[in-house]
PDB file of C-alpha atoms in Angstrom:
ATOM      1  CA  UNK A  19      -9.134   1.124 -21.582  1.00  0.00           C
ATOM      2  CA  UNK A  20      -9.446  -2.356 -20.303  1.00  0.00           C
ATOM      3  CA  UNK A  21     -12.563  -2.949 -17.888  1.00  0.00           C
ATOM      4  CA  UNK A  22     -12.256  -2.854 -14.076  1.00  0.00           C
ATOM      5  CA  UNK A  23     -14.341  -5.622 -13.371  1.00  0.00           C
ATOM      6  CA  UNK A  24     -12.450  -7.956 -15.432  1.00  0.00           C
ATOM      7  CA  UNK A  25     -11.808 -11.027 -12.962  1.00  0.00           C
ATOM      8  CA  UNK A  26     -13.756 -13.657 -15.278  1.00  0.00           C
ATOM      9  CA  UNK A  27     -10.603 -14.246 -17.384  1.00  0.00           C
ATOM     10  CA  UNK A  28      -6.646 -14.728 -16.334  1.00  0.00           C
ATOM     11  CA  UNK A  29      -4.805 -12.155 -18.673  1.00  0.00           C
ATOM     12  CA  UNK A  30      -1.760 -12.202 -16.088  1.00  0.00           C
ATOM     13  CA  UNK A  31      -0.727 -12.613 -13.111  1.00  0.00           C
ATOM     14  CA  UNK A  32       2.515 -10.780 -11.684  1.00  0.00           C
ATOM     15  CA  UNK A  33       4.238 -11.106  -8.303  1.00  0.00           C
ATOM     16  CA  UNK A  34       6.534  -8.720  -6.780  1.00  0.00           C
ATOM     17  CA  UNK A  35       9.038  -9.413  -4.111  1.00  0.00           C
ATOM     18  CA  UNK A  36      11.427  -7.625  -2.230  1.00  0.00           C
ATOM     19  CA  UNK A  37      12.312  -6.493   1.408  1.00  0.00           C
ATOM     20  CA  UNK A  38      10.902  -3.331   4.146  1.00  0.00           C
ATOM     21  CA  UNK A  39      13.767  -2.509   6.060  1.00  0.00           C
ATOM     22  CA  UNK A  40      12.776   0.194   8.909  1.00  0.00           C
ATOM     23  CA  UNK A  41      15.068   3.127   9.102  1.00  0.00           C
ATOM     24  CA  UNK A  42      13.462   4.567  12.299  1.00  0.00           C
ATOM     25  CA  UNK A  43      11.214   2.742  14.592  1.00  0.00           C
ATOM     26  CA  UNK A  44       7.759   1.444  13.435  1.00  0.00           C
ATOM     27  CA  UNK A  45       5.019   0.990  15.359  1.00  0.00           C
ATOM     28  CA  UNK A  46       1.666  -1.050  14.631  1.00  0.00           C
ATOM     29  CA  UNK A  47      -0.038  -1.183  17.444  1.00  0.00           C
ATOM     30  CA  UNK A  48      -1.448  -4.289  18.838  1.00  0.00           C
ATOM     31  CA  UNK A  49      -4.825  -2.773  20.422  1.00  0.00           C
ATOM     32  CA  UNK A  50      -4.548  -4.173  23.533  1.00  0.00           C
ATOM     33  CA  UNK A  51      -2.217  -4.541  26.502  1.00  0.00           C
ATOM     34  CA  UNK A  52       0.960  -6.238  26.595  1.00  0.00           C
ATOM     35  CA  UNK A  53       1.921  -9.112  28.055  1.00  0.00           C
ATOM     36  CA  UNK A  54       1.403  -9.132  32.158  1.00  0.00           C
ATOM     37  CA  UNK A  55       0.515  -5.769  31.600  1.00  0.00           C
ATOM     38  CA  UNK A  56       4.617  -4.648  31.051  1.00  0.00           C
ATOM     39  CA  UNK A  57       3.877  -2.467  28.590  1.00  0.00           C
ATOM     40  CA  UNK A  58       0.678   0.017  27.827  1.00  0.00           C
ATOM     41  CA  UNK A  59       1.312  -0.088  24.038  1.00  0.00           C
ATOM     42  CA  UNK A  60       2.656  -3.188  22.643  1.00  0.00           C
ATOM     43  CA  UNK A  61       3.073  -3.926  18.981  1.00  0.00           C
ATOM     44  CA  UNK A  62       1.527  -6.446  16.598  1.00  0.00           C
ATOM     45  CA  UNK A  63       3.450  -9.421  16.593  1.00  0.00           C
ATOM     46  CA  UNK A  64       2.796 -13.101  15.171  1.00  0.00           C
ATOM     47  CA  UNK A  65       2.119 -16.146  16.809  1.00  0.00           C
ATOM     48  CA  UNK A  66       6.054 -16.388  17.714  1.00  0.00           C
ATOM     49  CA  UNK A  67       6.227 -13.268  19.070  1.00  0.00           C
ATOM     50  CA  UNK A  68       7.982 -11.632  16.206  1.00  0.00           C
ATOM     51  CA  UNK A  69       6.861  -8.037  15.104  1.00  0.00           C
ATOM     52  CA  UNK A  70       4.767  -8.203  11.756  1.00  0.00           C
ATOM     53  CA  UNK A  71       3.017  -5.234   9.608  1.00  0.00           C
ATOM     54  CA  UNK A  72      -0.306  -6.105   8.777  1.00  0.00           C
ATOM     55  CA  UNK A  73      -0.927  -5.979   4.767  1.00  0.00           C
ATOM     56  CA  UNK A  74      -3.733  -3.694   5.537  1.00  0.00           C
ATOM     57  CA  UNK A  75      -1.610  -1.151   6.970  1.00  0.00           C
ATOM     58  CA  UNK A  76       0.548  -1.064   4.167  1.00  0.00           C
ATOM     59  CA  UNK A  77      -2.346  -0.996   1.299  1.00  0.00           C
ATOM     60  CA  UNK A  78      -3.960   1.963   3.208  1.00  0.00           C
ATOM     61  CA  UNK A  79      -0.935   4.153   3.363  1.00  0.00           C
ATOM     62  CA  UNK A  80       0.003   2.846  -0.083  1.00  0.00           C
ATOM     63  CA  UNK A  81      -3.821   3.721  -1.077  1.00  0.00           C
ATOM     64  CA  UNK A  82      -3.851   7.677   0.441  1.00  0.00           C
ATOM     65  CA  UNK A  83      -0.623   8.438  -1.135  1.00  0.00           C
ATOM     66  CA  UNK A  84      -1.451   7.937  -4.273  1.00  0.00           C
ATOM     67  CA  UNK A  85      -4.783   9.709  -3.658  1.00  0.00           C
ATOM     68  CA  UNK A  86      -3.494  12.356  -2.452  1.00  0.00           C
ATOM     69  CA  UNK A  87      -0.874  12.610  -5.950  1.00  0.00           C
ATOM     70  CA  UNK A  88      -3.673  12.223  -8.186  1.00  0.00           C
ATOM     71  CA  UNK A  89      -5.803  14.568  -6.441  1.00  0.00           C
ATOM     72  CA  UNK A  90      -2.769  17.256  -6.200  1.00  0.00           C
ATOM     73  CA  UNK A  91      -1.940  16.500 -10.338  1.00  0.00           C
ATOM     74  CA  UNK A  92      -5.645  17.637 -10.727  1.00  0.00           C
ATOM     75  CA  UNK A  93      -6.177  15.974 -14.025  1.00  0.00           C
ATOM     76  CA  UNK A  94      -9.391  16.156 -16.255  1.00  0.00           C
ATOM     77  CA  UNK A  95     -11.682  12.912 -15.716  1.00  0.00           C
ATOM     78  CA  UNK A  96     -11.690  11.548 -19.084  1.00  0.00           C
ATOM     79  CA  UNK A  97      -7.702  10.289 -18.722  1.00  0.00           C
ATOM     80  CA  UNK A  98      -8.886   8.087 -15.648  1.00  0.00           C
ATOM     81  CA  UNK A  99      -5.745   9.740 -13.970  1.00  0.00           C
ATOM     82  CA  UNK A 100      -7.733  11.284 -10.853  1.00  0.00           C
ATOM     83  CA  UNK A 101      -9.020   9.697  -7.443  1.00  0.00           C
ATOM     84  CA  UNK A 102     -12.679  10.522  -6.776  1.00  0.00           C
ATOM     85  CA  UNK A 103     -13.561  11.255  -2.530  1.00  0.00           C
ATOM     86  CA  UNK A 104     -15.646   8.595  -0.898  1.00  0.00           C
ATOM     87  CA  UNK A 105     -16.394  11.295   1.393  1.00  0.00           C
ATOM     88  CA  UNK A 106     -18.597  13.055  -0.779  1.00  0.00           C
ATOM     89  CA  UNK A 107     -22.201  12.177  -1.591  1.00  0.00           C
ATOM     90  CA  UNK A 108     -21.722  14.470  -4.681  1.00  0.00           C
ATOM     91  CA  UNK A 109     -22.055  13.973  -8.872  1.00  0.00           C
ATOM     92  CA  UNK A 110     -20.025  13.810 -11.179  1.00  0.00           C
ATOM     93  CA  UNK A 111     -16.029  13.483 -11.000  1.00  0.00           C
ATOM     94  CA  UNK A 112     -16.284  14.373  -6.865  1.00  0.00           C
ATOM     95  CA  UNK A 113     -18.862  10.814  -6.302  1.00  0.00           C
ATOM     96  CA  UNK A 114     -17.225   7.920  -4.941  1.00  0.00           C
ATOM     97  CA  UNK A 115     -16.758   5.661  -7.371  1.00  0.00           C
ATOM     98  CA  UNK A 116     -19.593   2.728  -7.261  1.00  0.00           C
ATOM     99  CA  UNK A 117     -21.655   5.183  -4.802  1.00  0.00           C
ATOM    100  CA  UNK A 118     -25.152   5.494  -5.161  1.00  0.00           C
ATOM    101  CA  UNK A 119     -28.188   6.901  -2.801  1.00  0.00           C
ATOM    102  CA  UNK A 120     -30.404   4.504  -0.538  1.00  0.00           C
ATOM    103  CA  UNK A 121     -33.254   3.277  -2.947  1.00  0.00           C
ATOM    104  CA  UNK A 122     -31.197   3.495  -6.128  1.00  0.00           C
ATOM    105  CA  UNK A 123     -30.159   0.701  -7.845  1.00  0.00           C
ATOM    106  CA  UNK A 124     -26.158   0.719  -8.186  1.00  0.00           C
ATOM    107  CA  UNK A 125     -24.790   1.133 -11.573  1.00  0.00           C
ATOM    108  CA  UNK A 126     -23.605  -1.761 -13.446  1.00  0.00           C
ATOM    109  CA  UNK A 127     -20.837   1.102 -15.658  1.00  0.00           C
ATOM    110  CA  UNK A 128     -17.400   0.829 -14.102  1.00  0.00           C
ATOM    111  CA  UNK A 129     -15.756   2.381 -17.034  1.00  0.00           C
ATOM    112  CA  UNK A 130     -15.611   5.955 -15.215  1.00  0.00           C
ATOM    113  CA  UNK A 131     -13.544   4.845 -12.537  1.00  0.00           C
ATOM    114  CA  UNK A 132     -10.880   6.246 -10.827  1.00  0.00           C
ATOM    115  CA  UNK A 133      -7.339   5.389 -11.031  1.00  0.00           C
ATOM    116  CA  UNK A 134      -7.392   4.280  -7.034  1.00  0.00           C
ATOM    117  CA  UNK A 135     -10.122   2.612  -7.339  1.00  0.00           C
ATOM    118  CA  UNK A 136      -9.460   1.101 -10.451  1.00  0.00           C
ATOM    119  CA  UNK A 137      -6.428  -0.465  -8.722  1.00  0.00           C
ATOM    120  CA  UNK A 138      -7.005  -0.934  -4.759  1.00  0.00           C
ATOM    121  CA  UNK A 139     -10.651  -1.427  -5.227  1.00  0.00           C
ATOM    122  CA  UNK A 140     -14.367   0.231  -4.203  1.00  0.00           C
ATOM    123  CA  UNK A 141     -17.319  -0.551  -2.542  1.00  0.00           C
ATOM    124  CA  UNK A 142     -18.845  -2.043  -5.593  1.00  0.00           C
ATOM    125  CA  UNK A 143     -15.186  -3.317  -7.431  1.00  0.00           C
ATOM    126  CA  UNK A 144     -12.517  -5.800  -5.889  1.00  0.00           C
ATOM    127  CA  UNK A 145      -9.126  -4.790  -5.447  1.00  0.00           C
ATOM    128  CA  UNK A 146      -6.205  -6.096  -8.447  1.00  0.00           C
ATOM    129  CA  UNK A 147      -3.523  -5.463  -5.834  1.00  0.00           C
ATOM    130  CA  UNK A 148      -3.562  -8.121  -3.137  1.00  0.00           C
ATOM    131  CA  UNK A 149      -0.706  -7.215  -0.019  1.00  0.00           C
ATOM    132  CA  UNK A 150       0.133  -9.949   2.248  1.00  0.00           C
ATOM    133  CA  UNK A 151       1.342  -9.017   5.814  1.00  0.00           C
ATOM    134  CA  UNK A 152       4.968  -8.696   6.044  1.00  0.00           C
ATOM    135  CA  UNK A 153       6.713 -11.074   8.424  1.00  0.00           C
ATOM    136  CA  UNK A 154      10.443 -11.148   9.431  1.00  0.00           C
ATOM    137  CA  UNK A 155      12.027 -13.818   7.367  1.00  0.00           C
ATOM    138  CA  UNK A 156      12.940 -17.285   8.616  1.00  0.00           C
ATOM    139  CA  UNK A 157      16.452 -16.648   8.538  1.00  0.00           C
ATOM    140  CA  UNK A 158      16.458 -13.810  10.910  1.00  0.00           C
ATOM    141  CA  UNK A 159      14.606 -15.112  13.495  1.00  0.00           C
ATOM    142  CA  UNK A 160      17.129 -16.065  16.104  1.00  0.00           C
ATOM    143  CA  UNK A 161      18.563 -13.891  19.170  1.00  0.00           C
ATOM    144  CA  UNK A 162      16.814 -10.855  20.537  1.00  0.00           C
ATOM    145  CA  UNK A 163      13.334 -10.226  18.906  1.00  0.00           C
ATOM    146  CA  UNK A 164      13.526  -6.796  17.557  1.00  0.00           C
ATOM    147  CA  UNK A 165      11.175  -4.751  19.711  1.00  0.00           C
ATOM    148  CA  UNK A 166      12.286  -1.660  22.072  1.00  0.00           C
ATOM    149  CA  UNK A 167      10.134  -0.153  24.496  1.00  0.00           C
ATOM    150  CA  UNK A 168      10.189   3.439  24.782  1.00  0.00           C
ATOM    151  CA  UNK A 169       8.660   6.283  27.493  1.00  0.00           C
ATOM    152  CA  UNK A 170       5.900   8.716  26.304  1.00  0.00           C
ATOM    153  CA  UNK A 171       4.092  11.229  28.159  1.00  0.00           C
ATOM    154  CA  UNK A 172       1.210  13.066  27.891  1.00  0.00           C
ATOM    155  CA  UNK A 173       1.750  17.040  27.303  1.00  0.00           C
ATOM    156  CA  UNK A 174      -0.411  19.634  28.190  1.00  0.00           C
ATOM    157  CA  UNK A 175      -0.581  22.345  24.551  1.00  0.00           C
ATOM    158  CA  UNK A 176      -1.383  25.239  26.263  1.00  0.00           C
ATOM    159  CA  UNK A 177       1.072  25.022  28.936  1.00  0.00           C
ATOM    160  CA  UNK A 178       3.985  22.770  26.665  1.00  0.00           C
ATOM    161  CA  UNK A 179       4.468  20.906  29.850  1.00  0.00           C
ATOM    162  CA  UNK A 180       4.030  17.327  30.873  1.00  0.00           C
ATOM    163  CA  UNK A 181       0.148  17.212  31.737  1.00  0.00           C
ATOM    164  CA  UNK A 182       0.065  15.543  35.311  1.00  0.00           C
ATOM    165  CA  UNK A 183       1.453  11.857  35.444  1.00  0.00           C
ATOM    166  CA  UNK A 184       0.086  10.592  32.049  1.00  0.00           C
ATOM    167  CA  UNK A 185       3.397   8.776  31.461  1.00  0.00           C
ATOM    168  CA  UNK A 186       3.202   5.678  29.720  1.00  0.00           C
ATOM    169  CA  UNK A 187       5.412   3.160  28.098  1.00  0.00           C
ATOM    170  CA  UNK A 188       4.879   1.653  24.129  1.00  0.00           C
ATOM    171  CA  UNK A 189       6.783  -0.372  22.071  1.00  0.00           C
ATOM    172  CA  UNK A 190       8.092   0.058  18.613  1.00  0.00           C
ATOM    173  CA  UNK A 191      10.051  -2.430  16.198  1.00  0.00           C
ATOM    174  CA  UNK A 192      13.972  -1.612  16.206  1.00  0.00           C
ATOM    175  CA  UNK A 193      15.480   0.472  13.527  1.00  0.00           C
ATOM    176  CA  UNK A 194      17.089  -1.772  10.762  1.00  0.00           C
ATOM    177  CA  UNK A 195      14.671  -4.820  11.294  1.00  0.00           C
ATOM    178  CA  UNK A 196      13.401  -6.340   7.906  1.00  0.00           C
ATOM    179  CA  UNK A 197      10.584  -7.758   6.210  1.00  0.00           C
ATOM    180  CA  UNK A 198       9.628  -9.966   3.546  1.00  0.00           C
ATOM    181  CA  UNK A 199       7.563  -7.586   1.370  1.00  0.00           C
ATOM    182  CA  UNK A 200       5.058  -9.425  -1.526  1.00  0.00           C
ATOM    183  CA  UNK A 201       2.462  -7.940  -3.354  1.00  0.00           C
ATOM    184  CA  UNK A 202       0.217  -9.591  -6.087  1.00  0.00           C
ATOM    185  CA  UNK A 203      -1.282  -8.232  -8.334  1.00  0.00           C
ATOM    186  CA  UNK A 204      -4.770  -9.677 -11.205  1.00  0.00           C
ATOM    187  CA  UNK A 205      -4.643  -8.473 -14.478  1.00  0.00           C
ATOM    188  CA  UNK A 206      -2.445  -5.094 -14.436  1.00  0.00           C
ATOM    189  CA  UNK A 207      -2.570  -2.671 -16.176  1.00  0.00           C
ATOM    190  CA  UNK A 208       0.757  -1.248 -17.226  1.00  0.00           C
ATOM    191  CA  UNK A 209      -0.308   2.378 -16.445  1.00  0.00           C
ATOM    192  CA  UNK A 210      -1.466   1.762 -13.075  1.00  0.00           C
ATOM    193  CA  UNK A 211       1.365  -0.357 -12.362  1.00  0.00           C
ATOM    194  CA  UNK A 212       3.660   2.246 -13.002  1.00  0.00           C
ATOM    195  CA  UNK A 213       0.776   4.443 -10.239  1.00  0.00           C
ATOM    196  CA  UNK A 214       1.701   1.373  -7.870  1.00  0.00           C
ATOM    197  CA  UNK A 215       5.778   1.479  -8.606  1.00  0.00           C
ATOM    198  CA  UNK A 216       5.208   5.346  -7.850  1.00  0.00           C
ATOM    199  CA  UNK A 217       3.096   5.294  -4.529  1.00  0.00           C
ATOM    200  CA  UNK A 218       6.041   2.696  -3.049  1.00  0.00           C
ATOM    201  CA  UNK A 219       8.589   5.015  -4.066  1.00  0.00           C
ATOM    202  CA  UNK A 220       6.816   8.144  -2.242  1.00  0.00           C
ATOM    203  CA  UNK A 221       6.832   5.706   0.998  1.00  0.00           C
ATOM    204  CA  UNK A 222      10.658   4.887   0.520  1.00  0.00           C
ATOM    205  CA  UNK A 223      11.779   8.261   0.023  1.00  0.00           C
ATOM    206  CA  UNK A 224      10.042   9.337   3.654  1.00  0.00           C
ATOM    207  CA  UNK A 225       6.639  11.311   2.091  1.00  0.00           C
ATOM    208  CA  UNK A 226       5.082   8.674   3.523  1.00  0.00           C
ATOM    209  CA  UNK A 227       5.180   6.466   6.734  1.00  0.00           C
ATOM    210  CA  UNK A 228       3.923   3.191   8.170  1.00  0.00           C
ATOM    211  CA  UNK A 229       1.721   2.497  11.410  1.00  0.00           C
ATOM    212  CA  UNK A 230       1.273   5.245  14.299  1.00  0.00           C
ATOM    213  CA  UNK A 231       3.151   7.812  15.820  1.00  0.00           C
ATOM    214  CA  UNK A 232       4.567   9.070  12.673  1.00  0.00           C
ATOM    215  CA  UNK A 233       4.665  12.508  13.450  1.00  0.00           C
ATOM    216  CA  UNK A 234       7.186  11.674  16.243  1.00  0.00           C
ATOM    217  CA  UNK A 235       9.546  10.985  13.279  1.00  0.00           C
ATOM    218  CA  UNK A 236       8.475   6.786  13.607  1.00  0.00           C
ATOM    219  CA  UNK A 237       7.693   5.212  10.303  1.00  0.00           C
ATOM    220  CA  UNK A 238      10.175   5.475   8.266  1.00  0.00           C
ATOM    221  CA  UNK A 239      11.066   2.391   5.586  1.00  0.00           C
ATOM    222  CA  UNK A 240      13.194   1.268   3.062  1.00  0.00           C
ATOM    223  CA  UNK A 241      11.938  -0.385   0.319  1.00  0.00           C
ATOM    224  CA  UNK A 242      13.752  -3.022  -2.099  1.00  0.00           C
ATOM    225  CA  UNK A 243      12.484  -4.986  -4.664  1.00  0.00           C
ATOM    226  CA  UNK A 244      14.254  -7.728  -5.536  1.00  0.00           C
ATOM    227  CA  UNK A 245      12.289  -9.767  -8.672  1.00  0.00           C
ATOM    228  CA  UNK A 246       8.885 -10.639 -10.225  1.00  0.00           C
ATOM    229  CA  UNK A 247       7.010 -13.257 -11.253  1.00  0.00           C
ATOM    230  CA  UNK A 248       5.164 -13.269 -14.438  1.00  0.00           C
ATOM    231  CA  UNK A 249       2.365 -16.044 -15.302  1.00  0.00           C
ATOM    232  CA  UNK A 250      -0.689 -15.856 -17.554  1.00  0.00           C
ATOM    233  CA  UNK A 251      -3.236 -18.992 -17.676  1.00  0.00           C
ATOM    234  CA  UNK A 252      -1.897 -20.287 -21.207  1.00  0.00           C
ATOM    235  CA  UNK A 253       1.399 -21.271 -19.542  1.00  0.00           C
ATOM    236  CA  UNK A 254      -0.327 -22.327 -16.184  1.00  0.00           C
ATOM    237  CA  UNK A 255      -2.119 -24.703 -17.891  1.00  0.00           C
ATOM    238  CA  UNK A 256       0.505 -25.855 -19.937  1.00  0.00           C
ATOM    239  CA  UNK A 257       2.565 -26.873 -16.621  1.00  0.00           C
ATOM    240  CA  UNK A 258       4.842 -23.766 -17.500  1.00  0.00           C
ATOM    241  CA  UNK A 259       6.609 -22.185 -14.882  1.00  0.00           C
ATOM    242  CA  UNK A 260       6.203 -18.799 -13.930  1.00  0.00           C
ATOM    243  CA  UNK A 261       9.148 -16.622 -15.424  1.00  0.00           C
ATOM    244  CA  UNK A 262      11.226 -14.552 -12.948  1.00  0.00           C
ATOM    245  CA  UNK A 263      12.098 -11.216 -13.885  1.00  0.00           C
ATOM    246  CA  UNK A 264      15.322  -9.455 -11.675  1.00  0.00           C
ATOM    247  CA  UNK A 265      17.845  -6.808 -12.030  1.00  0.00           C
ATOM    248  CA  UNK A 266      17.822  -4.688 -14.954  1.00  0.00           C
ATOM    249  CA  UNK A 267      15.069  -6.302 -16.752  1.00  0.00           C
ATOM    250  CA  UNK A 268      12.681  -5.373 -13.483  1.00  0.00           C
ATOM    251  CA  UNK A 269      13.938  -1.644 -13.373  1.00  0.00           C
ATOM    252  CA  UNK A 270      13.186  -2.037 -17.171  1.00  0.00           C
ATOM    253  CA  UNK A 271       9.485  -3.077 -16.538  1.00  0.00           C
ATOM    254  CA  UNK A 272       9.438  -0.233 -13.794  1.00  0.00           C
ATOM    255  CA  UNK A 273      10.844   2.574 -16.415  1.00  0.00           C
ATOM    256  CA  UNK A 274       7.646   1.448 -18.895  1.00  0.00           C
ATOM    257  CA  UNK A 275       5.502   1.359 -16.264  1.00  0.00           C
ATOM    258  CA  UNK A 276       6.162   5.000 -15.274  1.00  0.00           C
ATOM    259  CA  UNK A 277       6.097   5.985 -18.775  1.00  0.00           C
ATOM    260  CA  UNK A 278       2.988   4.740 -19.524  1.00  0.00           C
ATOM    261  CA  UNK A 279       1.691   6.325 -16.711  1.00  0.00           C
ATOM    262  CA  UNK A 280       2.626   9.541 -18.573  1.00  0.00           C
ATOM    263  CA  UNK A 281       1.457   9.290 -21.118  1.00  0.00           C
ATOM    264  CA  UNK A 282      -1.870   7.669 -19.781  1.00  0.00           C
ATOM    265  CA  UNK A 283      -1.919  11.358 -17.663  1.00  0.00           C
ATOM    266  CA  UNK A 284      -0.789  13.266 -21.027  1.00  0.00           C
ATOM    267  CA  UNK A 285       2.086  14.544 -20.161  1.00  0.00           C
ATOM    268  CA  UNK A 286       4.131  12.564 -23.100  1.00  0.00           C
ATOM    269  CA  UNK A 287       3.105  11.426 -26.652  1.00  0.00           C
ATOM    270  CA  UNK A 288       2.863   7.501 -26.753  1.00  0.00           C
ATOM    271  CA  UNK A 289       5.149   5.606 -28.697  1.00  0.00           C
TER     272      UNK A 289
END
């Protein structure tokens, strides 16, 4: 088991690229009003007024999803295959990983971590997986900007009626719209890349969904990867460039990925 901390020397970097196409209507909200005041909810868009999804709303749903498999697989501590709760000032395998009490000096042992925070990070441990937001590629961006605005109104749960006038008016990005979708990644482990490979595949099958107002069935994405970049710092500073991996070969690297996830759980025999 490699360390967590291990930034101080390039083993490899990889790159993965693809596209997020929505399937229903997304919305990331914008936190504040639209323009004029036309609509109460707009989304988050860029500085040309295109919709965009923050990379911080896809590493958090990315993040709880696989949480919330490696809490529901339940395995024993010692495989690394579990996700502690940062919710809980507790010992042992329920502490947050890199949490300690006010007056005691924090741990320098990382080598109990979790598998989430062994990839996405802790309080005391950067994350290997960096997500950059995901913008509506160049090509695209001519015609009708892909935003709809829809009614919503407030309803009263006792009664299942409309409560009073609380109507209001929010927008969400159109069904169909894509976005570029990259996502690098600092000295991977194969085992949590095939944890990483997994959590995207929960999102693109509908388990999971992106931004607010998911239980009103908004959310939903496709996901498509299309290749990867490989580089380690023996061919970056030989003026190398970085090899490209598509097609079969990347479904290749995403079948050994996924097995050595299994086996790191031990639910297979290694090779």
């Amino acid at each position: 088991m490699s360390r967590v901390d291990n930034f101080d020397a390039l083993v490899e970097r990889l790159c993965l690229r693809g596209s997020l196409v929505t399937r229903t209507g997304l919305r990331v909200g914008s936190g504040g009003s639209g323009e004029s005041d036309a609509v109460d909810l707009p989304v988050l868009r860029d500085a040309q007024r295109y919709p965009m999804i923050p990379g911080s709303s896809i590493k958090g749903v990315l993040r709880s999803t696989v949480e919330s498999l490696l809490r529901g697989a339940n395995r024993d501590r010692a495989t690394h295959v579990w996700a502690c709760d940062p919710l809980l000032e507790r010992t042992d395998r329920e502490r947050a990983c890199g949490y300690h009490k006010s007056g005691e000096k924090p741990s320098a042992d990382t080598s109990g971590y979790c598998a989430a925070c062994r990839l996405f990070g802790s309080r005391r441990v950067a994350s290997h997986v960096r997500f950059t937001d995901a913008l509506i590629p160049k090509e695209n961006r001519s015609g009708r900007i892909p935003v709809e605005t829809r009614d919503g109104v407030a309803i009263d749960r006792d009664l299942r009626v409309a409560y009073g006038v609380a109507k209001y008016d929010f927008e969400v990005v159109s069904p169909g719209t894509q976005f570029d979708l990259a996502v690098f990644i600092e000295n991977p482990e194969e085992w949590l890349m095939g944890l990483l490979i997994v959590g995207f595949e929960q999102i693109a099958e509908g388990f999971s969904a992106l931004g607010g107002f998911t239980s009103r069935g908004l959310g939903r994405v496709e996901i498509a990867w299309s290749e990867m970049g490989r580089v380690n710092a023996t061919d970056l500073l030989a003026g190398k460039p970085m090899e490209t991996v598509r097609g079969d070969a990347l479904q290749a690297e995403f079948d050994k990925w996924r097995k050595q996830l299994a086996v790191q759980a031990g639910y297979v025999g290694g090779a």
